[in-house]
Coordinates of C-alpha atoms in Angstrom, one line a residue:
Chain V
M1 CA 106.1 105.4 76.7
E2 CA 107.1 109.2 76.9
A3 CA 105.2 112.3 77.6
E4 CA 103.8 112.7 74.3
G5 CA 102.3 109.1 74.3
I6 CA 100.9 109.9 77.7
R7 CA 99.3 113.1 76.5
R8 CA 97.8 111.5 73.3
A9 CA 96.5 108.6 75.2
L10 CA 94.7 110.9 77.6
V11 CA 93.2 112.9 74.8
R12 CA 92.0 109.7 73.1
I13 CA 90.5 108.5 76.3
A14 CA 88.7 111.9 76.8
H15 CA 87.1 111.5 73.4
E16 CA 86.0 107.9 74.2
I17 CA 84.4 109.0 77.5
V18 CA 82.5 111.9 75.6
E19 CA 81.4 109.2 72.8
R20 CA 80.4 106.5 75.4
N21 CA 78.5 108.8 77.7
R22 CA 77.2 111.0 74.9
G23 CA 78.7 113.9 76.5
V24 CA 79.7 114.7 80.0
G25 CA 76.3 115.4 81.4
G26 CA 76.2 113.6 85.0
V27 CA 79.8 112.6 84.6
A28 CA 82.2 113.1 87.4
L29 CA 86.0 112.1 87.7
V30 CA 87.5 110.4 90.9
G31 CA 91.2 109.8 90.9
I32 CA 92.8 107.2 93.2
R33 CA 95.7 108.7 95.3
R34 CA 98.3 109.2 94.5
R35 CA 98.9 109.2 90.7
G36 CA 95.3 108.7 89.5
V37 CA 94.8 112.4 90.9
P38 CA 96.8 114.3 88.4
L39 CA 95.6 111.9 85.7
A40 CA 92.0 112.7 86.5
Q41 CA 92.6 116.4 86.6
R42 CA 94.3 116.2 83.2
L43 CA 91.3 114.4 81.8
A44 CA 89.1 116.9 83.3
R45 CA 91.0 119.7 81.3
S46 CA 90.7 117.8 78.1
L47 CA 86.9 117.0 78.7
F48 CA 86.5 120.8 79.1
E49 CA 88.4 121.5 75.9
I50 CA 86.4 119.0 74.0
T51 CA 82.9 120.0 75.3
G52 CA 83.1 123.1 77.1
R53 CA 81.8 122.0 80.2
D54 CA 83.5 121.5 83.9
V55 CA 83.4 117.9 85.0
P56 CA 83.5 117.6 88.9
T57 CA 86.8 116.1 90.1
G58 CA 87.6 114.5 93.3
S59 CA 90.4 112.5 94.9
L60 CA 90.1 109.0 96.7
D61 CA 92.6 107.5 99.2
I62 CA 91.8 103.8 99.5
T63 CA 94.2 103.1 102.4
L64 CA 91.5 102.5 104.8
Y65 CA 89.8 99.9 102.6
R66 CA 93.0 97.7 101.7
D67 CA 92.4 93.9 102.3
D68 CA 95.9 93.4 103.7
L69 CA 95.9 95.8 106.7
M70 CA 94.8 93.2 109.2
R71 CA 96.8 90.3 107.5
Q72 CA 100.3 91.9 106.9
A73 CA 101.4 91.0 110.6
V74 CA 104.5 92.9 110.3
G75 CA 105.4 96.1 108.9
P76 CA 104.3 99.8 109.2
Q77 CA 100.9 101.1 108.0
P78 CA 100.6 102.7 104.7
V79 CA 100.5 106.5 105.0
L80 CA 96.9 107.9 104.9
R81 CA 96.0 110.7 102.5
R82 CA 92.9 112.9 102.3
T83 CA 90.0 111.8 100.5
E84 CA 88.2 114.8 98.9
I85 CA 85.1 114.3 97.0
P86 CA 83.3 117.7 97.1
F87 CA 80.2 116.5 95.2
S88 CA 77.4 113.9 95.7
I89 CA 78.1 110.9 93.6
D90 CA 74.4 109.6 93.7
D91 CA 73.2 108.9 90.2
R92 CA 76.5 110.0 88.4
R93 CA 78.3 108.3 86.1
I94 CA 81.7 108.1 87.9
L95 CA 84.9 107.6 86.2
L96 CA 87.4 106.2 88.4
V97 CA 91.0 106.8 87.4
D98 CA 94.3 105.1 88.3
D99 CA 97.8 104.9 86.8
V100 CA 98.5 101.2 86.7
L101 CA 95.9 98.3 86.6
Y102 CA 97.6 95.2 88.1
T103 CA 96.2 92.7 90.5
G104 CA 92.8 94.7 90.7
R105 CA 93.0 94.8 94.3
T106 CA 93.4 98.6 94.6
I107 CA 90.3 98.9 92.3
R108 CA 88.1 96.5 94.6
A109 CA 89.1 98.8 97.6
A110 CA 88.1 101.9 95.5
L111 CA 84.6 100.2 94.6
D112 CA 83.9 99.6 98.2
A113 CA 85.1 103.1 99.2
L114 CA 83.1 104.9 96.4
I115 CA 80.0 102.7 97.4
D116 CA 80.3 104.3 101.0
F117 CA 79.8 107.6 99.5
G118 CA 76.5 107.0 97.8
R119 CA 74.8 105.1 94.9
P120 CA 76.4 106.3 91.7
R121 CA 74.5 105.4 88.5
S122 CA 77.4 103.7 87.0
I123 CA 81.2 103.4 87.7
Q124 CA 83.7 103.1 84.9
L125 CA 87.4 102.5 85.0
V126 CA 90.1 104.4 83.4
V127 CA 93.8 103.3 83.6
M128 CA 97.1 104.7 81.9
V129 CA 98.5 101.3 81.8
D130 CA 97.1 97.9 81.9
R131 CA 100.0 95.3 82.9
G132 CA 97.9 92.1 83.2
H133 CA 98.2 89.7 86.2
R134 CA 94.7 90.3 87.4
E135 CA 93.8 88.5 90.8
L136 CA 90.0 89.7 90.9
P137 CA 87.4 89.7 88.1
I138 CA 88.1 93.4 87.2
K139 CA 88.4 95.1 83.9
A140 CA 89.3 98.6 82.6
D141 CA 86.7 100.5 80.3
Y142 CA 89.5 103.0 79.0
V143 CA 93.0 101.9 78.7
G144 CA 96.0 104.2 77.9
R145 CA 98.0 101.3 76.7
N146 CA 98.4 97.5 77.4
V147 CA 101.9 96.5 78.5
P148 CA 102.6 92.7 78.8
T149 CA 104.8 92.4 81.8
A150 CA 106.3 89.6 84.0
A151 CA 105.3 89.6 87.6
R152 CA 108.9 90.2 88.6
Q153 CA 108.7 93.7 86.7
S154 CA 107.7 96.9 88.2
V155 CA 105.7 99.5 86.1
Q156 CA 105.8 102.9 87.1
V157 CA 103.8 105.8 85.6
K158 CA 105.7 108.9 86.6
L159 CA 103.8 112.2 86.1
A160 CA 105.2 115.8 86.1
E161 CA 102.8 116.8 89.2
E162 CA 104.3 114.1 91.3
D163 CA 107.7 113.1 89.8
G164 CA 108.7 116.0 87.9
V165 CA 108.7 114.1 84.3
D166 CA 106.0 112.2 82.2
E167 CA 107.1 108.7 81.5
V168 CA 106.2 105.1 81.9
A169 CA 109.2 103.1 83.1
I170 CA 109.2 99.1 83.3
E171 CA 112.1 97.8 85.3
D172 CA 113.2 94.6 86.3
V173 CA 112.9 94.1 90.2
A174 CA 115.6 92.1 92.1
E175 CA 114.2 88.6 92.8
E176 CA 112.6 87.4 95.9
G177 CA 109.0 87.6 96.8
G178 CA 107.5 87.5 93.4
S179 CA 103.7 88.4 93.2
V180 CA 103.8 90.4 96.5
P181 CA 103.8 94.1 95.5
A182 CA 105.6 96.6 97.8
A183 CA 103.3 98.2 100.6
G184 CA 102.3 101.8 99.8
G185 CA 103.9 101.8 96.3
G186 CA 102.3 101.7 92.9
A187 CA 99.5 99.3 92.6
P188 CA 98.8 96.4 95.1
Chain K
M1 CA 114.6 121.5 116.3
S2 CA 115.1 123.3 113.0
T3 CA 115.2 127.1 113.3
A4 CA 115.3 127.5 109.5
L5 CA 111.6 126.8 109.7
D6 CA 111.1 130.0 111.6
A7 CA 112.6 132.1 108.6
P8 CA 109.8 134.1 106.7
G9 CA 109.1 133.0 103.1
T10 CA 110.0 129.3 103.9
A11 CA 108.8 127.3 100.9
E12 CA 105.9 124.9 101.4
G13 CA 107.8 122.1 100.4
E14 CA 110.2 122.4 103.5
R15 CA 107.7 121.3 106.0
P16 CA 109.1 118.6 108.2
E17 CA 108.5 115.3 106.8
P18 CA 106.3 113.0 109.2
A19 CA 107.9 109.5 110.1
P20 CA 106.9 106.6 107.9
R21 CA 106.1 104.7 111.0
L22 CA 105.8 104.7 114.8
R23 CA 108.5 103.0 116.4
S24 CA 106.5 101.6 119.6
R25 CA 103.7 99.2 119.5
H26 CA 102.2 100.9 122.4
L27 CA 101.0 104.6 123.1
L28 CA 102.1 105.0 126.7
S29 CA 103.6 108.3 126.9
V30 CA 104.2 111.4 124.8
G31 CA 107.7 111.5 125.8
D32 CA 108.2 108.1 123.5
L33 CA 107.3 110.1 120.4
N34 CA 109.5 112.3 118.4
R35 CA 108.4 115.2 116.2
E36 CA 108.2 113.1 113.0
E37 CA 106.1 110.4 114.8
I38 CA 103.7 113.3 116.0
L39 CA 103.5 114.7 112.7
L40 CA 102.5 111.3 111.3
I41 CA 99.7 110.9 113.8
L42 CA 98.5 114.4 113.2
D43 CA 98.6 113.9 109.4
S44 CA 96.7 110.7 109.6
A45 CA 94.1 112.3 111.9
E46 CA 93.5 114.8 109.1
A47 CA 92.6 112.1 106.7
M48 CA 90.5 110.4 109.6
K49 CA 88.5 113.7 110.2
E50 CA 87.2 113.4 106.7
V51 CA 85.6 110.0 107.2
G52 CA 83.6 111.7 110.2
T53 CA 82.1 114.2 107.6
R54 CA 80.8 111.3 105.2
R55 CA 77.0 110.1 105.4
I56 CA 78.3 106.6 106.2
K57 CA 81.0 107.4 108.9
K58 CA 82.6 104.0 108.8
V59 CA 85.3 102.4 107.1
P60 CA 86.4 98.6 107.3
T61 CA 89.9 99.2 108.4
L62 CA 90.0 97.3 111.8
R63 CA 87.6 94.7 110.8
G64 CA 88.0 91.5 112.9
A65 CA 90.0 93.5 115.6
T66 CA 88.9 93.5 119.1
V67 CA 89.5 96.5 121.4
V68 CA 88.9 96.4 124.9
N69 CA 88.2 99.7 126.7
L70 CA 89.4 99.2 130.2
F71 CA 88.1 102.3 132.1
L72 CA 88.8 101.9 135.9
E73 CA 88.3 105.7 136.7
P74 CA 85.2 107.5 135.6
S75 CA 85.4 108.9 132.3
T76 CA 82.5 110.0 129.9
R77 CA 84.3 111.9 127.0
T78 CA 87.4 110.1 126.6
R79 CA 85.6 106.6 126.6
T80 CA 82.9 107.6 124.3
S81 CA 85.6 109.4 122.2
F82 CA 87.5 106.1 121.8
E83 CA 84.5 104.1 121.3
I84 CA 83.3 106.2 118.7
A85 CA 86.7 106.0 117.0
E86 CA 86.8 102.1 117.3
K87 CA 83.5 101.8 115.7
R88 CA 84.1 104.1 112.9
L89 CA 87.0 101.7 112.0
S90 CA 84.7 98.8 112.3
A91 CA 86.6 97.2 115.3
D92 CA 84.6 95.1 117.8
T93 CA 84.6 96.9 121.2
L94 CA 84.3 95.7 124.5
N95 CA 83.7 98.2 127.5
I96 CA 84.8 97.4 131.1
A97 CA 84.1 100.1 133.6
G98 CA 85.5 100.7 137.1
G99 CA 82.1 100.0 138.8
T100 CA 81.4 96.8 137.1
S101 CA 84.7 95.2 137.2
S102 CA 86.4 92.6 139.4
L103 CA 88.9 95.1 140.5
L104 CA 86.3 96.3 142.9
K105 CA 86.2 92.6 144.3
G106 CA 90.0 92.7 145.0
E107 CA 91.5 91.5 141.8
T108 CA 94.7 93.3 140.8
L109 CA 95.3 94.9 137.4
V110 CA 97.7 92.4 136.3
D111 CA 95.3 89.6 137.1
T112 CA 92.5 91.4 135.2
A113 CA 95.1 91.7 132.4
R114 CA 95.6 88.3 132.3
T115 CA 92.1 87.5 132.3
L116 CA 91.4 89.7 129.3
E117 CA 94.5 88.4 127.5
A118 CA 92.8 85.0 127.3
M119 CA 90.1 86.7 125.3
A120 CA 92.9 87.7 123.0
P121 CA 92.2 91.4 122.3
D122 CA 94.3 93.2 119.8
M123 CA 94.3 96.4 121.8
V124 CA 93.6 97.6 125.3
V125 CA 92.7 101.4 125.9
L126 CA 93.4 101.7 129.6
R127 CA 92.3 104.8 132.0
H128 CA 93.5 104.0 135.6
S129 CA 93.9 106.1 138.6
A130 CA 97.5 105.0 139.2
S131 CA 100.3 106.6 137.4
G132 CA 102.3 104.0 135.4
A133 CA 99.4 101.4 135.3
C134 CA 99.8 101.4 131.5
H135 CA 103.4 100.7 131.5
L136 CA 102.5 98.0 133.8
L137 CA 99.8 96.5 131.7
A138 CA 102.1 96.7 128.5
G139 CA 104.7 94.5 130.1
V140 CA 102.2 91.7 130.9
C141 CA 100.0 91.3 128.0
D142 CA 100.6 90.8 124.3
A143 CA 98.0 93.4 123.1
R144 CA 98.8 96.9 122.2
V145 CA 98.1 99.3 124.9
I146 CA 97.0 102.8 124.6
N147 CA 97.2 105.1 127.5
A148 CA 93.9 106.9 128.0
G149 CA 94.9 108.6 131.2
D150 CA 97.0 107.1 134.0
G151 CA 96.8 108.9 137.2
M152 CA 98.6 112.2 137.4
H153 CA 101.0 111.0 134.7
E154 CA 99.9 111.3 131.4
H155 CA 97.1 111.6 128.8
P156 CA 98.7 111.4 125.3
T157 CA 95.6 111.3 123.0
Q158 CA 94.4 114.5 124.6
A159 CA 97.7 116.3 124.1
L160 CA 97.6 114.9 120.5
L161 CA 94.2 116.2 119.7
D162 CA 95.0 119.6 121.5
A163 CA 98.0 119.8 119.0
F164 CA 95.7 118.7 116.2
T165 CA 93.3 121.5 117.0
I166 CA 96.1 124.1 117.3
R167 CA 97.3 123.1 114.1
E168 CA 93.9 123.8 112.5
H169 CA 94.1 127.5 113.6
K170 CA 97.8 128.3 113.7
P171 CA 100.2 128.0 110.7
R172 CA 103.3 126.7 112.8
F173 CA 104.1 125.5 116.3
E174 CA 107.4 127.0 116.2
G175 CA 107.5 130.2 118.3
L176 CA 103.8 130.0 119.4
K177 CA 103.2 131.0 122.8
V178 CA 100.8 128.6 124.6
A179 CA 99.9 129.5 128.3
I180 CA 98.4 126.5 130.2
V181 CA 96.4 127.8 133.4
G182 CA 94.9 125.9 136.1
D183 CA 95.4 123.0 138.4
L184 CA 99.0 122.0 137.3
L185 CA 99.7 119.8 140.1
H186 CA 97.0 117.1 139.4
S187 CA 96.9 117.4 135.6
R188 CA 98.1 114.6 133.4
V189 CA 96.9 116.7 130.4
L190 CA 99.5 119.3 131.4
R191 CA 102.4 116.8 131.4
S192 CA 101.5 115.3 128.1
N193 CA 100.8 118.7 126.7
I194 CA 104.3 120.1 127.9
L195 CA 106.2 117.2 126.4
L196 CA 104.3 117.6 123.1
L197 CA 104.3 121.3 122.6
T198 CA 107.9 121.7 123.5
E199 CA 109.0 118.9 121.1
L200 CA 106.9 120.8 118.4
G201 CA 108.7 123.9 119.2
A202 CA 106.2 125.9 121.1
K203 CA 107.0 128.4 123.9
V204 CA 104.9 127.2 126.8
W205 CA 104.1 129.3 130.0
V206 CA 102.2 127.4 132.9
C207 CA 100.4 129.4 135.5
G208 CA 98.5 128.6 138.7
P209 CA 98.3 129.0 142.2
R210 CA 101.6 128.4 144.2
T211 CA 99.7 125.5 146.0
L212 CA 98.9 123.7 142.8
M213 CA 102.3 124.3 141.0
L214 CA 104.3 121.5 139.8
P215 CA 107.7 121.6 141.4
G216 CA 110.5 121.5 139.2
V217 CA 108.3 122.2 136.0
E218 CA 110.9 124.6 134.5
R219 CA 113.2 121.5 133.8
F220 CA 110.8 120.6 131.1
G221 CA 111.6 123.8 129.2
V222 CA 108.7 125.9 130.3
R223 CA 108.1 129.3 132.1
A224 CA 106.1 129.1 135.3
T225 CA 104.3 132.1 136.9
T226 CA 101.5 132.7 139.3
S227 CA 100.5 135.8 137.3
L228 CA 97.6 135.1 134.9
D229 CA 98.2 138.3 133.2
D230 CA 101.7 137.6 132.4
A231 CA 100.8 134.2 131.1
V232 CA 98.2 135.4 129.0
A233 CA 100.0 138.5 127.7
D234 CA 100.6 138.0 123.9
A235 CA 99.5 134.3 124.0
D236 CA 98.4 132.7 120.9
V237 CA 96.8 129.9 122.7
V238 CA 95.2 129.8 126.3
M239 CA 94.5 126.3 127.4
L240 CA 92.7 126.0 130.7
L241 CA 93.0 122.8 133.1
R242 CA 90.3 121.8 135.2
V243 CA 90.4 122.2 138.9
Q244 CA 90.3 118.6 140.0
E245 CA 88.7 118.7 143.4
E246 CA 88.4 114.9 143.5
R247 CA 92.2 114.6 143.6
M248 CA 92.8 117.2 146.3
H249 CA 93.2 115.8 149.7
G250 CA 93.6 119.0 151.6
H251 CA 92.9 122.5 151.1
F252 CA 94.8 124.1 148.2
F253 CA 93.0 127.4 147.8
P254 CA 90.3 129.4 150.0
S255 CA 87.2 129.1 147.7
R256 CA 86.2 128.6 144.2
R257 CA 85.1 132.3 144.0
E258 CA 88.4 133.3 145.1
Y259 CA 90.1 130.9 142.5
F260 CA 88.1 132.7 139.8
T261 CA 89.1 136.0 140.8
T262 CA 92.8 135.3 140.4
F263 CA 92.8 132.5 137.8
G264 CA 89.5 132.7 136.0
L265 CA 89.7 133.6 132.5
T266 CA 87.4 136.3 131.7
A267 CA 86.9 138.2 128.5
E268 CA 88.7 141.3 130.2
R269 CA 91.9 139.3 131.2
L270 CA 92.0 137.7 127.6
R271 CA 92.3 141.4 126.0
R272 CA 96.1 141.1 126.9
A273 CA 96.3 138.2 124.6
R274 CA 97.0 138.2 120.8
P275 CA 93.9 139.1 118.7
D276 CA 93.6 135.8 117.2
V277 CA 94.0 134.0 120.5
I278 CA 92.1 130.6 120.9
V279 CA 91.0 129.3 124.1
M280 CA 91.0 125.6 124.7
H281 CA 89.9 123.2 127.7
P282 CA 90.2 119.5 128.0
G283 CA 86.8 119.3 129.7
P284 CA 84.7 118.8 131.8
M285 CA 84.6 122.5 132.6
N286 CA 84.0 124.1 135.8
R287 CA 82.2 127.2 134.7
G288 CA 82.7 130.4 136.9
V289 CA 85.8 128.6 138.3
E290 CA 88.5 128.1 135.4
V291 CA 86.6 130.0 132.8
A292 CA 83.6 132.4 132.4
S293 CA 80.9 131.2 130.4
D294 CA 81.1 134.0 128.1
V295 CA 84.6 133.1 127.2
A296 CA 83.8 129.3 127.0
D297 CA 81.0 129.9 124.7
G298 CA 82.3 132.8 122.9
P299 CA 84.0 133.1 119.4
V300 CA 87.7 132.5 120.5
S301 CA 86.7 129.2 122.2
V302 CA 87.6 125.9 120.2
I303 CA 86.5 123.7 123.2
L304 CA 84.0 121.9 121.0
E305 CA 86.3 121.5 118.0
Q306 CA 88.7 119.7 120.5
V307 CA 85.9 117.1 121.2
A308 CA 85.3 116.5 117.6
N309 CA 88.9 116.3 116.8
G310 CA 89.4 113.9 119.7
V311 CA 87.7 111.1 117.6
A312 CA 89.7 111.7 114.5
V313 CA 93.0 111.6 116.4
R314 CA 92.1 108.5 118.3
M315 CA 91.2 106.9 115.0
A316 CA 94.6 107.6 113.7
V317 CA 96.4 106.2 116.9
L318 CA 94.3 102.9 116.5
Y319 CA 95.1 102.8 112.9
L320 CA 99.0 103.3 113.1
L321 CA 99.3 100.8 116.1
A322 CA 97.1 98.1 114.2
G323 CA 100.0 98.1 112.0
F324 CA 102.3 96.0 114.3
E325 CA 102.6 92.4 115.1
T326 CA 99.9 91.1 117.2
N327 CA 100.9 88.0 119.1
E328 CA 103.6 85.9 120.7
G329 CA 105.6 88.7 122.3
T330 CA 108.2 89.2 119.9
A331 CA 108.0 92.9 120.0

């Protein structure tokens, strides 16, 4: 999936958001760090082009809510980044944005984190790639592309803001470990 | 220390990168931390500070972890600061204070540690009147040990929160003039701050009465003077140290009034500093001894910010140390 594919997928998702929410009144975007943040910002621009309205946009770091912090006995802690949600999420429809949906554990953590900020009217999930292999009952509301993968493969969404280029790369990872995703990387 | 960072027009991207992890499972001395590890702690503290601005000031990060606050010397602000930090991270906390502990009944620190060990705490935060007590404790127990002040040796989290506070006001540490004024001899805050600020590239001056000067302090790469005016001249930061009369066995200066006349920071004397100077104090303050009230309460004072930042910095330290193996002494 190349730059043009990512662009088109985002525009389509923006239209779906507007249709499903009947506009963008009461809607806010929250991107999950890291790559959900530039995706959320791009969606905000698309939504502005479609509706002429600014949609509040924030960023969420889920590290402090991970379910493996006190379990992984060995290894360094994932790097903390700032959470910035400069608006009240109470009674809003929150669009949670991430790059890759995989086990669902990141989204579980993000839901817990969001609930600590207030009581949104609803939370909808936007992902650029759904690669399957869910370990929790979580489903995306808007998907850029469904990509069937094997557990040993790695899926990376690269974005110009973070990586200098827009593309979705699927690579075979060297054996070993299997289902355990690398700490701090992509989507645990 | 890279001097290229001093060059004007240095791009944002060339900021020194923080370390990916801490190398030690304990925080005993600032001397054990390199510049990249210090930056990792300060960056993590920035994220932690945001947690303190939320309506629900609590995250589940250390759920299930037990932290013992073993404070065998009086302390209010450091102990409460650690306790708030632990609670905000959802750890279970247990406070043991000097007055209530068996140490008064003659038990040694090592025996107390072994007793605690049987309760399997994940971390012990220790404040002790003897320098080196934390190193001793780290040697005999499996828990991670955080030094919350040991005798006249070190107070690492205080120096880290001071650096965090400075960083919120000053764009960079390189070349910053920091004047540390007061009771140098008895101050663990001074020792930790000298190690930390010089590692980050600041120019540190220390100033105090000859009787309270730290012998050989210049070996740490700082300038020593007995002239407050010289120390304060063009300073970016003036950090005051408390006159610790409880640690003084003997006469170090004639009277508090005389100390204030010679070393007390007043608005008048502060005029020699840079216009954007900030004034710091680790607390508790002796008003009218180290500092005049109008300075302590004035616009250049960041003393209350230091207290607020202390919680964020301690959360960062607790979080980063929690990433290490807990048991069975393999580390």
